[in-house]
Short mmCIF file of C-alpha atoms in Angstrom, two decimals:
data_model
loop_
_atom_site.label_atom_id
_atom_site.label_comp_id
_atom_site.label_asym_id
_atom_site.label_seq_id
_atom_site.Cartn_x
_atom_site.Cartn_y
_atom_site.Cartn_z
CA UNK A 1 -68.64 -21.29 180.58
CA UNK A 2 -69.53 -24.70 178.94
CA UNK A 3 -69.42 -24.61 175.19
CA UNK A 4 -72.98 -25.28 173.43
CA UNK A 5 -71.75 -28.25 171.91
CA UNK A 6 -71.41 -30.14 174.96
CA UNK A 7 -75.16 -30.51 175.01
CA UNK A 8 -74.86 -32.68 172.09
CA UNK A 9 -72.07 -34.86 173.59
CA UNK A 10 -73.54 -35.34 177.14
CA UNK A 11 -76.67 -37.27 178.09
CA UNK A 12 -75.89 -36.22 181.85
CA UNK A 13 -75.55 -32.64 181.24
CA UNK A 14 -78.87 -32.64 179.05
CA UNK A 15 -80.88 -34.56 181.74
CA UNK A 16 -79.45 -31.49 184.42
CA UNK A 17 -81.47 -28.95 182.15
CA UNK A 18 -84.62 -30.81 180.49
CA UNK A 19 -86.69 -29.08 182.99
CA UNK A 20 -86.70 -25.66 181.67
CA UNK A 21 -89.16 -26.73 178.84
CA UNK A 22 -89.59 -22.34 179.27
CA UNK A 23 -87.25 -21.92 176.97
CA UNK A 24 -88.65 -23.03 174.01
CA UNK A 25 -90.88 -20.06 173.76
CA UNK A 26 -88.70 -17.83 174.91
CA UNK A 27 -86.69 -18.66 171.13
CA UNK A 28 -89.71 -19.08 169.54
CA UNK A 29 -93.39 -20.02 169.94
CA UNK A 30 -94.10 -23.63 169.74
CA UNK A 31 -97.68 -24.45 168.67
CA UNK A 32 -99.24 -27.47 170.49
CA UNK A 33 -101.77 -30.00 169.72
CA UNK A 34 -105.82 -28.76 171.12
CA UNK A 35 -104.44 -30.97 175.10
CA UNK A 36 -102.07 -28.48 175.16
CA UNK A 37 -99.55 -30.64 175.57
CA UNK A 38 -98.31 -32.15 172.78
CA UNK A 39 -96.87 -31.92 169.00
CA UNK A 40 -96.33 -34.11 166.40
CA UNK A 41 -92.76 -35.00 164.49
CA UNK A 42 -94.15 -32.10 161.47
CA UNK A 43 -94.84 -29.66 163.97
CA UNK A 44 -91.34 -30.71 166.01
CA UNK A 45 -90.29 -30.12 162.36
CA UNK A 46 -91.26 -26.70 161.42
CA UNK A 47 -90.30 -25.41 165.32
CA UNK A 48 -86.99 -25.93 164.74
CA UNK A 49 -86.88 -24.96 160.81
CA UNK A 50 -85.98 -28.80 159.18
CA UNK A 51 -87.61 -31.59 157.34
CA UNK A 52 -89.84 -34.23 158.36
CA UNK A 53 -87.30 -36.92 157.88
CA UNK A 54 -84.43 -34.96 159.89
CA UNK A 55 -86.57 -35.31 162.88
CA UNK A 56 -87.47 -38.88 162.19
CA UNK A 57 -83.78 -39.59 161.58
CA UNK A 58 -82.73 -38.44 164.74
CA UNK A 59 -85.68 -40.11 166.93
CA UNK A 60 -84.62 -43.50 165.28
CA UNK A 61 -80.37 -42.67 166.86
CA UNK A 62 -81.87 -41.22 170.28
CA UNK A 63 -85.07 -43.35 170.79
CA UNK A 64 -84.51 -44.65 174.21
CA UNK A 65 -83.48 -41.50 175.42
CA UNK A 66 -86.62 -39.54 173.68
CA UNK A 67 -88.39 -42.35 174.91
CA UNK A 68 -87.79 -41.49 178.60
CA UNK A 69 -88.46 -37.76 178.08
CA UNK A 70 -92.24 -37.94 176.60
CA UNK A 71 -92.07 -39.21 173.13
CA UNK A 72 -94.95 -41.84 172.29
CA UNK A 73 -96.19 -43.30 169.30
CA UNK A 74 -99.49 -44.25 169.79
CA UNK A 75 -101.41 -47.10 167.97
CA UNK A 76 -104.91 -49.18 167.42
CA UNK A 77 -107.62 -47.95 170.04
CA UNK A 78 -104.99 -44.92 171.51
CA UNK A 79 -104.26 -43.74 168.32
CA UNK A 80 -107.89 -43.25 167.31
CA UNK A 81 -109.23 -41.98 170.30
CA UNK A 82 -105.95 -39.07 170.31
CA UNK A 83 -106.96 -38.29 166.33
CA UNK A 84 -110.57 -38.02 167.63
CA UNK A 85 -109.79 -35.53 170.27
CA UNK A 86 -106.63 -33.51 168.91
CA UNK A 87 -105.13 -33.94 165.59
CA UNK A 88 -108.06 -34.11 163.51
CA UNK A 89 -109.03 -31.18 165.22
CA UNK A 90 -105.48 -29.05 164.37
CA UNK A 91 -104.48 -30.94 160.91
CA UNK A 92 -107.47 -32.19 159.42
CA UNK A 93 -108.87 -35.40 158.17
CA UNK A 94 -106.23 -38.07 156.44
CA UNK A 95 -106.78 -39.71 153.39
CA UNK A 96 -106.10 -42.87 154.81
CA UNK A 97 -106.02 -44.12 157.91
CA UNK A 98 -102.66 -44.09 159.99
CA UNK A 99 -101.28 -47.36 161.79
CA UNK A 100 -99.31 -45.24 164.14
CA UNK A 101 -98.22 -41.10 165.24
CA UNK A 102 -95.35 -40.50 167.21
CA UNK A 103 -96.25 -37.14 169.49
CA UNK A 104 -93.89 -35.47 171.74
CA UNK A 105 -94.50 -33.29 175.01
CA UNK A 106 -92.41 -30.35 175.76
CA UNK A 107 -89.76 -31.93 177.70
CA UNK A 108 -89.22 -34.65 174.50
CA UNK A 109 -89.30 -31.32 172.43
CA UNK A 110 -85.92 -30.00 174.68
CA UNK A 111 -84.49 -32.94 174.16
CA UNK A 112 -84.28 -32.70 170.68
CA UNK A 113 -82.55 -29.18 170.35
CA UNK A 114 -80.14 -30.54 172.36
CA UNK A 115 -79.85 -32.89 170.02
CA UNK A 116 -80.11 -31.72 166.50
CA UNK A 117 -77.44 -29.71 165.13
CA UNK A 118 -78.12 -28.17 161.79
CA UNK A 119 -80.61 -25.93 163.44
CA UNK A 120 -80.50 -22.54 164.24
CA UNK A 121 -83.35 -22.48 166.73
CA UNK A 122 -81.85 -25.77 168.04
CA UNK A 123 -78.30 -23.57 168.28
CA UNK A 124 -80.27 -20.59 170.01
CA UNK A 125 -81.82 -23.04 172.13
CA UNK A 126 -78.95 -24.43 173.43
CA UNK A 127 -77.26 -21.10 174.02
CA UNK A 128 -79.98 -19.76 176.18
CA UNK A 129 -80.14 -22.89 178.05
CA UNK A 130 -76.21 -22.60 179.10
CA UNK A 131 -76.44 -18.90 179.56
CA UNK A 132 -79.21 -19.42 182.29
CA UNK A 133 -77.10 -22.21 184.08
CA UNK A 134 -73.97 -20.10 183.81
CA UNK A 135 -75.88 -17.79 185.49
CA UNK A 136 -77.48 -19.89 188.40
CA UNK A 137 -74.07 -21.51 189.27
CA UNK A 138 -72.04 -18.07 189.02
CA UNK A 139 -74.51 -15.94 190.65
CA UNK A 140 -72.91 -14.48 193.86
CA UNK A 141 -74.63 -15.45 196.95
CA UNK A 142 -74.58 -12.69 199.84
CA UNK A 143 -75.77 -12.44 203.23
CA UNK A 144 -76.89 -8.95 203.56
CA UNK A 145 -76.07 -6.57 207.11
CA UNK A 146 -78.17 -4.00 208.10
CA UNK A 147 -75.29 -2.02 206.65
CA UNK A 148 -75.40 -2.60 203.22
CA UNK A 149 -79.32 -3.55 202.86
CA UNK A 150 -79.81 -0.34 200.44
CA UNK A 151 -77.42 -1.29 198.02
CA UNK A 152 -78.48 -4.61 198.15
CA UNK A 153 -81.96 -3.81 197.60
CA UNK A 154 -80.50 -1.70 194.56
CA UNK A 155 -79.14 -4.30 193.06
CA UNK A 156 -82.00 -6.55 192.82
CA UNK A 157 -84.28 -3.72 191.38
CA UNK A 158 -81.98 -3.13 189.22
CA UNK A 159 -82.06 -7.10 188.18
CA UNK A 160 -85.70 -7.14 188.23
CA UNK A 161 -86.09 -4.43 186.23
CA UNK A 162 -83.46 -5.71 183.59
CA UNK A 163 -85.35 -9.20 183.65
CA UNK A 164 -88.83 -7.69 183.21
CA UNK A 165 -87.70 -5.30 180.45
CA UNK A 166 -85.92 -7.54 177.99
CA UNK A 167 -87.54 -11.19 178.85
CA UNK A 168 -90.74 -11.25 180.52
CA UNK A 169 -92.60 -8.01 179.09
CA UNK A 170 -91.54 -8.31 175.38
CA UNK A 171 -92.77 -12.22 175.34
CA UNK A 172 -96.22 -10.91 176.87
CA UNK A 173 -96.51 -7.91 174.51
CA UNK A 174 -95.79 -10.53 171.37
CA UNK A 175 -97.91 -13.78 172.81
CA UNK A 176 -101.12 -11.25 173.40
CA UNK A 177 -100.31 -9.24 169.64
CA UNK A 178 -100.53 -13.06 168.23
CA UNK A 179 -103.17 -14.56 170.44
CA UNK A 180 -106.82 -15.10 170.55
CA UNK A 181 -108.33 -17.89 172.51
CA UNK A 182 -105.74 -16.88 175.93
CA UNK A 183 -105.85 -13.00 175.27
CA UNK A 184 -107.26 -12.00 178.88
CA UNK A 185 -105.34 -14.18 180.70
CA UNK A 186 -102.20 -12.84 178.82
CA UNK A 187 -103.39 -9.53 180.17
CA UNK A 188 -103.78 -10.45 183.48
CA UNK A 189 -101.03 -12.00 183.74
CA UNK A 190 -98.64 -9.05 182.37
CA UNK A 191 -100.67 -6.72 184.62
CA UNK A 192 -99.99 -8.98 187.77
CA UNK A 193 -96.31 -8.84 186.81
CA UNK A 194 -96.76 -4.42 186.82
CA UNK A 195 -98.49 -4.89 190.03
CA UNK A 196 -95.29 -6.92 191.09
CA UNK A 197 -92.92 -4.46 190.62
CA UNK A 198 -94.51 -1.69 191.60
CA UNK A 199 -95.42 -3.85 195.24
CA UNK A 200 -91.29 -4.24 194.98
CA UNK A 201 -90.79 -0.29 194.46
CA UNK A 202 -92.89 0.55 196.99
CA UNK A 203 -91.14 -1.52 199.68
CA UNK A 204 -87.80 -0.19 198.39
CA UNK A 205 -88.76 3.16 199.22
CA UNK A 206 -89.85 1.87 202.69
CA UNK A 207 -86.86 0.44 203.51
CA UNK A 208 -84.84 3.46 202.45
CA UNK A 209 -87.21 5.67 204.51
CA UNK A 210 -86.53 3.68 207.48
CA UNK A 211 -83.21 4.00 206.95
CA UNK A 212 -83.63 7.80 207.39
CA UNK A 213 -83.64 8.78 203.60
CA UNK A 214 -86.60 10.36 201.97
CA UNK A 215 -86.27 8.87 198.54
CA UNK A 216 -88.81 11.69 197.09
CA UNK A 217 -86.70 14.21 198.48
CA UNK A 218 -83.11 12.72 197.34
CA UNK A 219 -84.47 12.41 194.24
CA UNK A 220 -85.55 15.68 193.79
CA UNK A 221 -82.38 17.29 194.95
CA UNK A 222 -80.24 14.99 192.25
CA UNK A 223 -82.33 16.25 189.70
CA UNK A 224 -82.10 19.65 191.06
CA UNK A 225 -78.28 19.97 190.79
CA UNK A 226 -78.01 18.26 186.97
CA UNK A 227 -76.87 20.46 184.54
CA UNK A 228 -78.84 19.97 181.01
CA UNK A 229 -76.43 17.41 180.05
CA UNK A 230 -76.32 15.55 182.73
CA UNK A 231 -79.71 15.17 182.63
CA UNK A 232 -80.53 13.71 179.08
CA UNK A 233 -78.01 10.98 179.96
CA UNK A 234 -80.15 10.49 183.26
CA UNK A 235 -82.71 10.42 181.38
CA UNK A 236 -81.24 7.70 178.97
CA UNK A 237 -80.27 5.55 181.96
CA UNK A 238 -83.93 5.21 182.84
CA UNK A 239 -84.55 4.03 179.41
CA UNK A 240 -81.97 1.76 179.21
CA UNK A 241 -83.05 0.23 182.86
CA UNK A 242 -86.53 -0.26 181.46
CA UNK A 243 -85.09 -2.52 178.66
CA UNK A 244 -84.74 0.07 176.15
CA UNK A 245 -81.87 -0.78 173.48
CA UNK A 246 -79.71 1.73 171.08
CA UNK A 247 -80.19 4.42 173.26
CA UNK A 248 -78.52 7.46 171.54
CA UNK A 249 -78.29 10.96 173.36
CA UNK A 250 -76.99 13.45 170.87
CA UNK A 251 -76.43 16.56 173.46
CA UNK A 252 -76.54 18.93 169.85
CA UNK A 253 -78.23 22.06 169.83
CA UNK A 254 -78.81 21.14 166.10
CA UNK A 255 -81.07 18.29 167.25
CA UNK A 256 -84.32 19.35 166.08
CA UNK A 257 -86.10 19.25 169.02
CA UNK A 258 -84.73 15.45 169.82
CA UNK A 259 -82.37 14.82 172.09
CA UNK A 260 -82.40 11.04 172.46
CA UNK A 261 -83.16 8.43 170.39
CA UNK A 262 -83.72 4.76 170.77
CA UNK A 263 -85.93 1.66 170.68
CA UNK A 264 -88.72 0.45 172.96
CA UNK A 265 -88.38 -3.32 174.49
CA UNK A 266 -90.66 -4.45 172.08
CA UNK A 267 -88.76 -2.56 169.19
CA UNK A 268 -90.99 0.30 168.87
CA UNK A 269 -89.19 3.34 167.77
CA UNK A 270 -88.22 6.22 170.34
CA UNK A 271 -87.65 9.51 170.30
CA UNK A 272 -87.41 11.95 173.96
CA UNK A 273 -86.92 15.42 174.35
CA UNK A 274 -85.75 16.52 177.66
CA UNK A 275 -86.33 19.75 179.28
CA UNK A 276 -84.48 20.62 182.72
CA UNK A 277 -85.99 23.90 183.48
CA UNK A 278 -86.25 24.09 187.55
CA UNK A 279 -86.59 27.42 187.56
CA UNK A 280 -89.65 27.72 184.97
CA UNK A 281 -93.20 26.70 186.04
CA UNK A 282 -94.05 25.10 182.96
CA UNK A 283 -93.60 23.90 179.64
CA UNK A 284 -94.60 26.64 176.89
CA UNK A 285 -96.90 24.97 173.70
CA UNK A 286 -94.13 26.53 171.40
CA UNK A 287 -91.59 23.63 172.86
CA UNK A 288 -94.36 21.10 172.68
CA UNK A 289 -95.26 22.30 169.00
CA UNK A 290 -91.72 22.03 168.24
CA UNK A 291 -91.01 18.21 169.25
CA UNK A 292 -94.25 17.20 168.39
CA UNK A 293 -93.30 17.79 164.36
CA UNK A 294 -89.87 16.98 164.50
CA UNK A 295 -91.03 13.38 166.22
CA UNK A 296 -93.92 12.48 163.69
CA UNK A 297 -92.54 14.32 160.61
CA UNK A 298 -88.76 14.50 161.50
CA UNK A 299 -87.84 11.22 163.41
CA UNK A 300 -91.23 9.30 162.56
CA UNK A 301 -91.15 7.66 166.29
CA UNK A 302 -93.63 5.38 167.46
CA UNK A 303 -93.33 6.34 170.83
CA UNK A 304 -92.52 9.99 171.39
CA UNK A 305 -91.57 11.12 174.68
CA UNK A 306 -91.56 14.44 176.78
CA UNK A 307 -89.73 14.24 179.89
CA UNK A 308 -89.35 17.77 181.75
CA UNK A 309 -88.22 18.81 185.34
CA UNK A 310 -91.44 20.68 185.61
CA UNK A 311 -95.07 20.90 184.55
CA UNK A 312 -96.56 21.33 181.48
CA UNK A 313 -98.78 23.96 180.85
CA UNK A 314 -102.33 23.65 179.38
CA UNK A 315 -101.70 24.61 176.20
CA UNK A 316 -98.98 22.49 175.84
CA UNK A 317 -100.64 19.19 177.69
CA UNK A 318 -103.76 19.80 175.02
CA UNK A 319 -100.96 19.87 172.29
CA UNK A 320 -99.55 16.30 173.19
CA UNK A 321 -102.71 15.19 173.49
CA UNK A 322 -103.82 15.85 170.09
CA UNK A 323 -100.29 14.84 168.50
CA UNK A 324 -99.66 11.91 170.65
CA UNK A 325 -96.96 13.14 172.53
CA UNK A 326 -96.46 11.16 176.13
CA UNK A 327 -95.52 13.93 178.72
CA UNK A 328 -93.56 13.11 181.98
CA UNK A 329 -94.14 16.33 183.90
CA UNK A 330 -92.34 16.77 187.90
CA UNK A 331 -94.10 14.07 189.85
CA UNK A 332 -93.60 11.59 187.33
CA UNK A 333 -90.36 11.53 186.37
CA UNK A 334 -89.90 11.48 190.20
CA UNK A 335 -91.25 8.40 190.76
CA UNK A 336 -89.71 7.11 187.30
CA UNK A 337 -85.84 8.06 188.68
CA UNK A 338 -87.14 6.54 192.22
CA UNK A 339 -87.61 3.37 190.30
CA UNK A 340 -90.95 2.75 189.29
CA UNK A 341 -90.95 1.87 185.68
CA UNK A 342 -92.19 4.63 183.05
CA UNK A 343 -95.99 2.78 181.66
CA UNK A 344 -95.49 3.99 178.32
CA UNK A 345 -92.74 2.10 178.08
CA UNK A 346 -94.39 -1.06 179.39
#
């Protein structure tokens, strides 16, 4: 894999990645001017954590290049007119009046944390940008038989899932905690992306029931045959698929009523309690009782989580309800080991 430091040496290699302007955000927001499409050298400045004059140092060595990428310094009649419209609007009025402002799009914005090296967004920058072209020149490519479709198809849930869980859904849950003006389309957008996947686990299931499996029915019988063990770390798996990180099953009997323990993809503290009981009808209160304290008072969990191989019954269901508890009764965790992703998770 090419070292991150190459970016700094190679013009060539820089101009092969300068499109995927996406990865500024994904290392950290970048605010832009009211157009939307521009920032000035103090706002290029406090993206990447430096001082004015660091910036302004390095666009005087790299001009031509910057130049060619979307950095402009506007003057007379321009200048004016862009104040008018955007920066008096974002910064405020100046004391005096400017003779020139050098602004930058997103692509001249990439450019520089290629360039600038006593940075650590600059550094994590760079990283992400050679870890995503490591992975688009090393990615396998396969030409699928009518033999090994399923597995196939497995794979890329899998990938989907592990893209949605740890990229795509923690950047929407932070850009809508953190925005105002854009909040319903942030929404919308995250809820097209559920709608997505769930379109994509639906046709899985298809395919596998053309292929003669009932995927309802397979499921079931794994479940069936796990012994309590085997199915907290089942259970664990899910989590982890869903972009869950430090995903701890204890398998005690001195676990006070929690048998896994873990983090959310947005960091939200998790705590599970797994039942396997497929020969009981339902889940008694005293078990609900019982997790329900040891989660708020015990683990203090943000999320707490009741997966069981069975229903819940009423008393029980009313108890979650009132403590917060999430229950996954029968059907659900069905669908959630067929591969539809858990919502409380989302």
């Amino acid at each position: 894999m090419i070292n991150e430091s190459a970016l700094l040496e190679s013009k060539s290699l820089r101009g092969s990645v300068l499109e995927r302007t996406d990865v500024l955000d994904r290392v950290k927001a970048l605010s832009l001017l009211p157009d939307g499409m521009h920032v000035t050298t103090a706002m290029v400045a406090t993206y990447f954590g430096v001082t004015i004059e660091v910036i302004r140092q390095l666009t005087k060595r790299h001009r031509e290049e910057l130049d060619v990428n979307g950095m402009t310094v506007l003057r007379g009649a321009d200048l004016q007119k862009f104040e008018s419209d955007n920066v008096s609007l974002s910064l405020g009025s100046y004391p005096q009046a400017r003779r020139s402002l050098t602004i930058y799009s997103r692509r001249a914005v990439l450019n520089i944390a290629m360039l600038l090296r006593d940075s650590e967004v600059a550094r994590q920058v760079r990283r992400y940008l050679l870890d995503m072209e490591h992975l688009a020149r090393t990615q396998p490519v396969e030409n699928p038989t009518a033999t090994d479709t399923g597995s196939l198809d497995d794979r890329i849930d899998q990938r989907l899932t592990h893209i949605l869980g740890k990229t795509v859904v923690p950047m929407f849950n932070a850009l809508i905690e953190t925005s105002g003006e854009h909040r319903r389309e942030l929404i919308e957008l995250r809820q097209d992306i559920e709608n997505v996947e769930r379109k994509l686990c639906w046709h899985h299931s298809r395919l596998r029931t053309l292929e003669g499996e009932a995927p309802t029915d397979a499921v079931r019988a794994q479940l069936k045959a796990m012994t309590w063990q085997a199915f907290e770390r089942h259970v664990a798996d899910l989590l982890q698929r869903d972009g869950c990180t430090d995903v701890v099953v204890r398998q005690a009997r001195t676990d006070r009523g929690i048998d896994i323990t873990g983090h959310t993809a947005d960091g939200r503290t998790l705590a599970v309690q797994c039942k396997n009981r497929a020969g009981r009808s339902s889940v008694p209160s005293a078990d609900m009782q019982k997790f329900a304290g040891a989660a708020r008072a015990v683990g203090r969990a943000d999320v707490a989580l009741f997966v069981a191989t069975c229903n819940f019954s009423s008393e029980a269901q009313a108890i979650a309800d009132l403590s917060g508890v999430i229950t996954v009764n029968r059907d659900e965790l069905e669908e959630w080991s067929a591969g539809v992703r858990l919502k409380a998770l989302r």
